PDB file of C-alpha atoms in Angstrom:
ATOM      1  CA  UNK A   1     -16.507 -79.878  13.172  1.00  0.00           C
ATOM      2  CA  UNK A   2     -14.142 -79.110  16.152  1.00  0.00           C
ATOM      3  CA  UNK A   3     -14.729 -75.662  18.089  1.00  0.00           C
ATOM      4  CA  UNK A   4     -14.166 -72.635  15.851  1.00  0.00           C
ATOM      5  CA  UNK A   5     -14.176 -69.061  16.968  1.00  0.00           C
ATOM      6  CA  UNK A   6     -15.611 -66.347  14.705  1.00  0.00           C
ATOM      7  CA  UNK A   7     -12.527 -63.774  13.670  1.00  0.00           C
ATOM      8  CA  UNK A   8     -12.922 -60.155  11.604  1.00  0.00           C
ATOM      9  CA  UNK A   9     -10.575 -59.000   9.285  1.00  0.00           C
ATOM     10  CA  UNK A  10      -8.404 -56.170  10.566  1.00  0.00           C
ATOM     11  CA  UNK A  11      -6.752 -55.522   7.558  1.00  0.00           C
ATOM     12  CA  UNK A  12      -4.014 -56.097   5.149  1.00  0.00           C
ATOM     13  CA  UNK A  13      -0.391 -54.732   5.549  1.00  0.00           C
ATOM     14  CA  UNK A  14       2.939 -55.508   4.156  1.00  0.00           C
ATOM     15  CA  UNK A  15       5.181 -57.196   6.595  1.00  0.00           C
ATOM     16  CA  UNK A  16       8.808 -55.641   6.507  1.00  0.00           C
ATOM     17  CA  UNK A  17      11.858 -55.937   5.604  1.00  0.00           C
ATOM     18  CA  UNK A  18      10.073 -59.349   3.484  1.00  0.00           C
ATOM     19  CA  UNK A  19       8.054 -57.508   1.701  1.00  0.00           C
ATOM     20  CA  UNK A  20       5.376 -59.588   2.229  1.00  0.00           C
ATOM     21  CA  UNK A  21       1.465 -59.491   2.461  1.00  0.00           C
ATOM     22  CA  UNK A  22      -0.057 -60.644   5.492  1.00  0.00           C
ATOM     23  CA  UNK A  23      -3.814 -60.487   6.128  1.00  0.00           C
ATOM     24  CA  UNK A  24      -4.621 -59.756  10.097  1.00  0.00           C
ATOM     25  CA  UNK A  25      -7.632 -61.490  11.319  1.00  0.00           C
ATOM     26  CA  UNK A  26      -9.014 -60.833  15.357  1.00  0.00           C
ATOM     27  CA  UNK A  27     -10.721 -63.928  17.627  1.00  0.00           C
ATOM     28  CA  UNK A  28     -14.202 -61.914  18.903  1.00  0.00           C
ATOM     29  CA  UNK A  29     -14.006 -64.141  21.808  1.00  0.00           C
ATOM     30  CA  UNK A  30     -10.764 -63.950  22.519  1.00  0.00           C
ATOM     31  CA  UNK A  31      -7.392 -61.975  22.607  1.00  0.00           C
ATOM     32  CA  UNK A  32      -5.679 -64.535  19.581  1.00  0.00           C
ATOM     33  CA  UNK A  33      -5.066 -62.491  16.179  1.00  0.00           C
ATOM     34  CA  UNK A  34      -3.946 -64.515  13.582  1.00  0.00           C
ATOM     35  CA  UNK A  35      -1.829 -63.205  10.489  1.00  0.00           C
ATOM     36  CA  UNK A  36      -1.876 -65.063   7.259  1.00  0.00           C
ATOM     37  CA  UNK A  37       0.910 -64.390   4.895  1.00  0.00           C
ATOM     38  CA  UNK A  38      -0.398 -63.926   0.520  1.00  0.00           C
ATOM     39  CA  UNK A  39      -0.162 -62.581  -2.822  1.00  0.00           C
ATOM     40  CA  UNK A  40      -0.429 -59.336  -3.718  1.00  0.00           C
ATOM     41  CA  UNK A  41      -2.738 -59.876  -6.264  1.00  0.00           C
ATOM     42  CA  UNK A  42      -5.037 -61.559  -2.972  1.00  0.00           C
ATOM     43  CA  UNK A  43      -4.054 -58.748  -0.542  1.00  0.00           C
ATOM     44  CA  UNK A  44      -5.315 -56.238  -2.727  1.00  0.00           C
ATOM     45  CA  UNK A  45      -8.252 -58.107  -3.438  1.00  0.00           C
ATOM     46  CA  UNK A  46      -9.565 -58.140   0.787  1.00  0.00           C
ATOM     47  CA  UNK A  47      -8.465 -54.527   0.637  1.00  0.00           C
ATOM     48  CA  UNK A  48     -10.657 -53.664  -1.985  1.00  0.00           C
ATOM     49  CA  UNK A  49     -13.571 -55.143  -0.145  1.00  0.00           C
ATOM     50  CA  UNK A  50     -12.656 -54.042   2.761  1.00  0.00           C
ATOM     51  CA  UNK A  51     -12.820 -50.444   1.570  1.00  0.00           C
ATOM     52  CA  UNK A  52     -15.736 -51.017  -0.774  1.00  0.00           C
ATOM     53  CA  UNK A  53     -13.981 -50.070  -3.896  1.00  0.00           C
ATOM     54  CA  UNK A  54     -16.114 -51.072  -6.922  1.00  0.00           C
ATOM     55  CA  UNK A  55     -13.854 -51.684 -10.184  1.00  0.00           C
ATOM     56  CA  UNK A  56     -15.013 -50.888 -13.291  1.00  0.00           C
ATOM     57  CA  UNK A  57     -14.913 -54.900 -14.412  1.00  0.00           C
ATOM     58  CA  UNK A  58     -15.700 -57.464 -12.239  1.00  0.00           C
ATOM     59  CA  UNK A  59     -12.183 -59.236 -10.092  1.00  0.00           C
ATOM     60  CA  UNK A  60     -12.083 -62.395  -9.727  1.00  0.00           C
ATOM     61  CA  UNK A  61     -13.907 -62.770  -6.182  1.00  0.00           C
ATOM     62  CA  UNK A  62     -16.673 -60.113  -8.026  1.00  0.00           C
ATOM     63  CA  UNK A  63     -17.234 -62.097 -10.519  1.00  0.00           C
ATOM     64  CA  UNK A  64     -17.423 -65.574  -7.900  1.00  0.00           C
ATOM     65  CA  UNK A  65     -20.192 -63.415  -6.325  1.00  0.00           C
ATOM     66  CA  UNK A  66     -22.006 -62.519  -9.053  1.00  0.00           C
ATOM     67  CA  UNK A  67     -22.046 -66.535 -10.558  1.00  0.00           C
ATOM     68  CA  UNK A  68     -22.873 -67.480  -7.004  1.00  0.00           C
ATOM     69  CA  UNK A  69     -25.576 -65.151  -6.901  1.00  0.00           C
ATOM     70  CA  UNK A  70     -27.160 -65.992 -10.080  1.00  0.00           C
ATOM     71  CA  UNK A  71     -27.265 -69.354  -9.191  1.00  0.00           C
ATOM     72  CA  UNK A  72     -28.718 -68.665  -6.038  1.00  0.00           C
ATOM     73  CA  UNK A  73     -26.188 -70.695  -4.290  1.00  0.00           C
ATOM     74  CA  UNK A  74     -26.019 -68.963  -0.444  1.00  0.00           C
ATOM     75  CA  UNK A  75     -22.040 -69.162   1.229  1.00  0.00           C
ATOM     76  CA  UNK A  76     -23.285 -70.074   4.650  1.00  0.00           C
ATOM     77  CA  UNK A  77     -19.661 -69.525   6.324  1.00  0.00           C
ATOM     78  CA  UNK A  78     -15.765 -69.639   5.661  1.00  0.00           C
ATOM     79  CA  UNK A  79     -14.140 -71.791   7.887  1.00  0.00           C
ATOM     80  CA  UNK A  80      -9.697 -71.045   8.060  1.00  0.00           C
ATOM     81  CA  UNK A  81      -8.818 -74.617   9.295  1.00  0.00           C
ATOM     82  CA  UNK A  82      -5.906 -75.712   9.475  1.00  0.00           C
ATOM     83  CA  UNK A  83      -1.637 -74.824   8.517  1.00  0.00           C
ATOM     84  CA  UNK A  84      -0.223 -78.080   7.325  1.00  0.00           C
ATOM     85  CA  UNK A  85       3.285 -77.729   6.126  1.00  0.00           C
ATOM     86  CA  UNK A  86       3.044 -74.084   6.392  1.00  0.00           C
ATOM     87  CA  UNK A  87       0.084 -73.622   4.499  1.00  0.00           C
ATOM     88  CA  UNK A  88      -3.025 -72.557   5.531  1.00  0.00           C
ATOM     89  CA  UNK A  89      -6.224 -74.085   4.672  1.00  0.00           C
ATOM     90  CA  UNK A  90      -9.528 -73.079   4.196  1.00  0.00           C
ATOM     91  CA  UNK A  91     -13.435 -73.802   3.721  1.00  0.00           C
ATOM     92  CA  UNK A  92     -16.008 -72.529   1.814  1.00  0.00           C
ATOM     93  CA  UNK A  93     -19.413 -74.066   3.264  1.00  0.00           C
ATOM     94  CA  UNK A  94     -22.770 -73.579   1.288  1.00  0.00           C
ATOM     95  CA  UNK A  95     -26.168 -73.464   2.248  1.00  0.00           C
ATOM     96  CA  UNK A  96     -27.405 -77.048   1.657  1.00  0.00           C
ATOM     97  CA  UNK A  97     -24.398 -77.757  -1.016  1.00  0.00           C
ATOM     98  CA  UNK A  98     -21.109 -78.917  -0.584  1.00  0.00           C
ATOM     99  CA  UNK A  99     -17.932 -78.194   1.782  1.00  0.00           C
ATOM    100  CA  UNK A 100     -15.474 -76.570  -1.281  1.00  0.00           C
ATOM    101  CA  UNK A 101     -11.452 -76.269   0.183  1.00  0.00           C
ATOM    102  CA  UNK A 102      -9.977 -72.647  -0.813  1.00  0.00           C
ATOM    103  CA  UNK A 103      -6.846 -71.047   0.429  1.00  0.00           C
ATOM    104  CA  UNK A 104      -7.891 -68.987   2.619  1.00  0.00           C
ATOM    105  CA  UNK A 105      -6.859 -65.368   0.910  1.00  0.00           C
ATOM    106  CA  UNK A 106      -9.765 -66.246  -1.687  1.00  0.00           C
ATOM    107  CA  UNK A 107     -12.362 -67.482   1.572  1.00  0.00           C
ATOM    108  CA  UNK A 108     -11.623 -64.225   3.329  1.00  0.00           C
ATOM    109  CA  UNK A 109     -11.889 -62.033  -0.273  1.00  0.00           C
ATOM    110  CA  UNK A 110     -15.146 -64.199  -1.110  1.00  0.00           C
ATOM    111  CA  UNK A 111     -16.756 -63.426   2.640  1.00  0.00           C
ATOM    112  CA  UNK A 112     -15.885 -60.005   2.867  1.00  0.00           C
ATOM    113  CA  UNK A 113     -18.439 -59.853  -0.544  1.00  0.00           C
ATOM    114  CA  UNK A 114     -20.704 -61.275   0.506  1.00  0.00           C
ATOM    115  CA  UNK A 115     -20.636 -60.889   4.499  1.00  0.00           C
ATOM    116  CA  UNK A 116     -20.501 -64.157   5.417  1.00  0.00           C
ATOM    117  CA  UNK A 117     -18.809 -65.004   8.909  1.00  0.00           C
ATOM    118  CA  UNK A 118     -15.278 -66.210   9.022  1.00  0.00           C
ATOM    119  CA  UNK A 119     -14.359 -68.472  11.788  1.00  0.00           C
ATOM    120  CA  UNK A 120     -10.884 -69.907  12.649  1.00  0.00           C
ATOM    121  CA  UNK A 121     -10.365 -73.767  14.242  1.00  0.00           C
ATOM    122  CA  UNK A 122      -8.992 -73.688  17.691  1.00  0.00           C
ATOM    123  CA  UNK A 123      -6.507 -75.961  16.252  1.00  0.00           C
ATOM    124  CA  UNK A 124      -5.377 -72.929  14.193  1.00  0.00           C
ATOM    125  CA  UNK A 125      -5.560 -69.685  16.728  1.00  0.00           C
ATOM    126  CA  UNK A 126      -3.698 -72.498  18.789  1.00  0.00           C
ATOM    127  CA  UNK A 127      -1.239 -73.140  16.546  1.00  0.00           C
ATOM    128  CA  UNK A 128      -0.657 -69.893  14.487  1.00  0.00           C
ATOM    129  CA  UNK A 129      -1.975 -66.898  16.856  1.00  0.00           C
ATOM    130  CA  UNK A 130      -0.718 -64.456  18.181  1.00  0.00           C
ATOM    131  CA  UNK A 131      -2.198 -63.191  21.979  1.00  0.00           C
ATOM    132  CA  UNK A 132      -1.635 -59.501  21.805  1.00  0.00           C
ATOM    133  CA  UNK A 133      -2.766 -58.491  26.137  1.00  0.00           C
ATOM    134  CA  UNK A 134      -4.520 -55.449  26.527  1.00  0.00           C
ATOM    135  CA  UNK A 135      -1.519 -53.110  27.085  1.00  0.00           C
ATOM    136  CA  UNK A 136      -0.213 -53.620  23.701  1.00  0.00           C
ATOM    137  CA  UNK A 137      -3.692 -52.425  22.703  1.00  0.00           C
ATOM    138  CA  UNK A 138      -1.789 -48.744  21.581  1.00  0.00           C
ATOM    139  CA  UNK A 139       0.381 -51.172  19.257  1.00  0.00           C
ATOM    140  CA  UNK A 140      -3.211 -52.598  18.213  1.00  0.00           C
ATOM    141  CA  UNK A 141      -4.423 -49.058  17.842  1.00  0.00           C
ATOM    142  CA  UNK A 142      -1.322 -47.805  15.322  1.00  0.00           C
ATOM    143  CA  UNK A 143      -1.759 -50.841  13.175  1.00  0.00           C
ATOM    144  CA  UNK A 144      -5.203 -49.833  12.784  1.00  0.00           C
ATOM    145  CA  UNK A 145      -4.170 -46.357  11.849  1.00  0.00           C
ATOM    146  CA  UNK A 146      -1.989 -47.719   9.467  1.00  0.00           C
ATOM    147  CA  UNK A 147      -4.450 -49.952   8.097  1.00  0.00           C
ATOM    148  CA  UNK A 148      -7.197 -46.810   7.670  1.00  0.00           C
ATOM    149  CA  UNK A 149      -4.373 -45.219   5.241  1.00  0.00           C
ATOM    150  CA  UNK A 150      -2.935 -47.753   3.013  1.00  0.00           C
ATOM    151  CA  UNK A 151      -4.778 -48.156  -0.280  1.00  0.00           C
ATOM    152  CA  UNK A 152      -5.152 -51.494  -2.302  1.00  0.00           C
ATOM    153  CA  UNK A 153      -2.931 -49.669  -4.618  1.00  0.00           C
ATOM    154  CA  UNK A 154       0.095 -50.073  -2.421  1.00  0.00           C
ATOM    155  CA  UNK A 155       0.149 -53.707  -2.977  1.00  0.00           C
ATOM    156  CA  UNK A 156       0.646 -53.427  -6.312  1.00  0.00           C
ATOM    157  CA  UNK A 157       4.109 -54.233  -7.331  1.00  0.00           C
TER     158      UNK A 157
END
């Protein structure tokens, strides 16, 4: 594999005036943030990870978890790779198993469950981040504050 660069998740907004869901991931070892654009359905998903909120039935990436689990099957890390065409791709690599593609809304939901690392190619930070220098770190510092009080509910139509 080519150099990746472990990113967090920042959070999920809604990108205006398009209405649409991005996903805001930060380079640890860097100053590159990289926004993905999804679904609702997928936004809401991270969100509800990121916040902890247990559902009374098991979502989709619960219930991808849970199988995972029971089969003792171990998701090593979650790779974002590449945008092609304008799409993002993704990686789901298990411990001593096979290298599964994924878009990368379901790696990030999957990893945030089960806390494994997410790492970004160079080739992608290069081609699809954003540097954000350190005075624009009160910018950085509202988003968060935005982030800390939007609820997964909000990205339901």
């Amino acid at each position: 594999m080519s150099d990746y660069h472990p990113v967090e998740v920042m959070g999920v907004r809604v990108e205006m005036p398009s209405n649409q869901p991005i996903v805001l991931l930060k380079e640890l070892d860097g100053l590159r943030y990289l926004p993905i654009w999804l679904g609702a359905v997928e936004a809401t998903a991270i969100a509800f990870a990121q916040q902890e909120v247990k559902p009374p039935r098991p979502l989709t990436h619960d219930l991808f978890k849970d199988v995972l689990s029971e089969l003792g099957a171990k998701l090593n890390t979650v790779y974002l790779t590449e945008l092609k065409d304008g799409i993002f791709y993704a990686q789901l690599n298990f411990e001593d198993g096979p290298t599964i593609s994924a878009r990368p809304s379901d790696a990030i939901a999957l990893a945030l469950r089960t806390g494994s690392p997410i790492l970004a190619s160079e080739q992608l930070l290069s081609e699809a981040g954003i540097e954000i220098p350190d005075q624009a770190e009160d910018e950085v510092e509202r988003f968060k504050e935005f982030l800390d009080q939007i609820k997964p509910e909000d990205f339901l139509g």
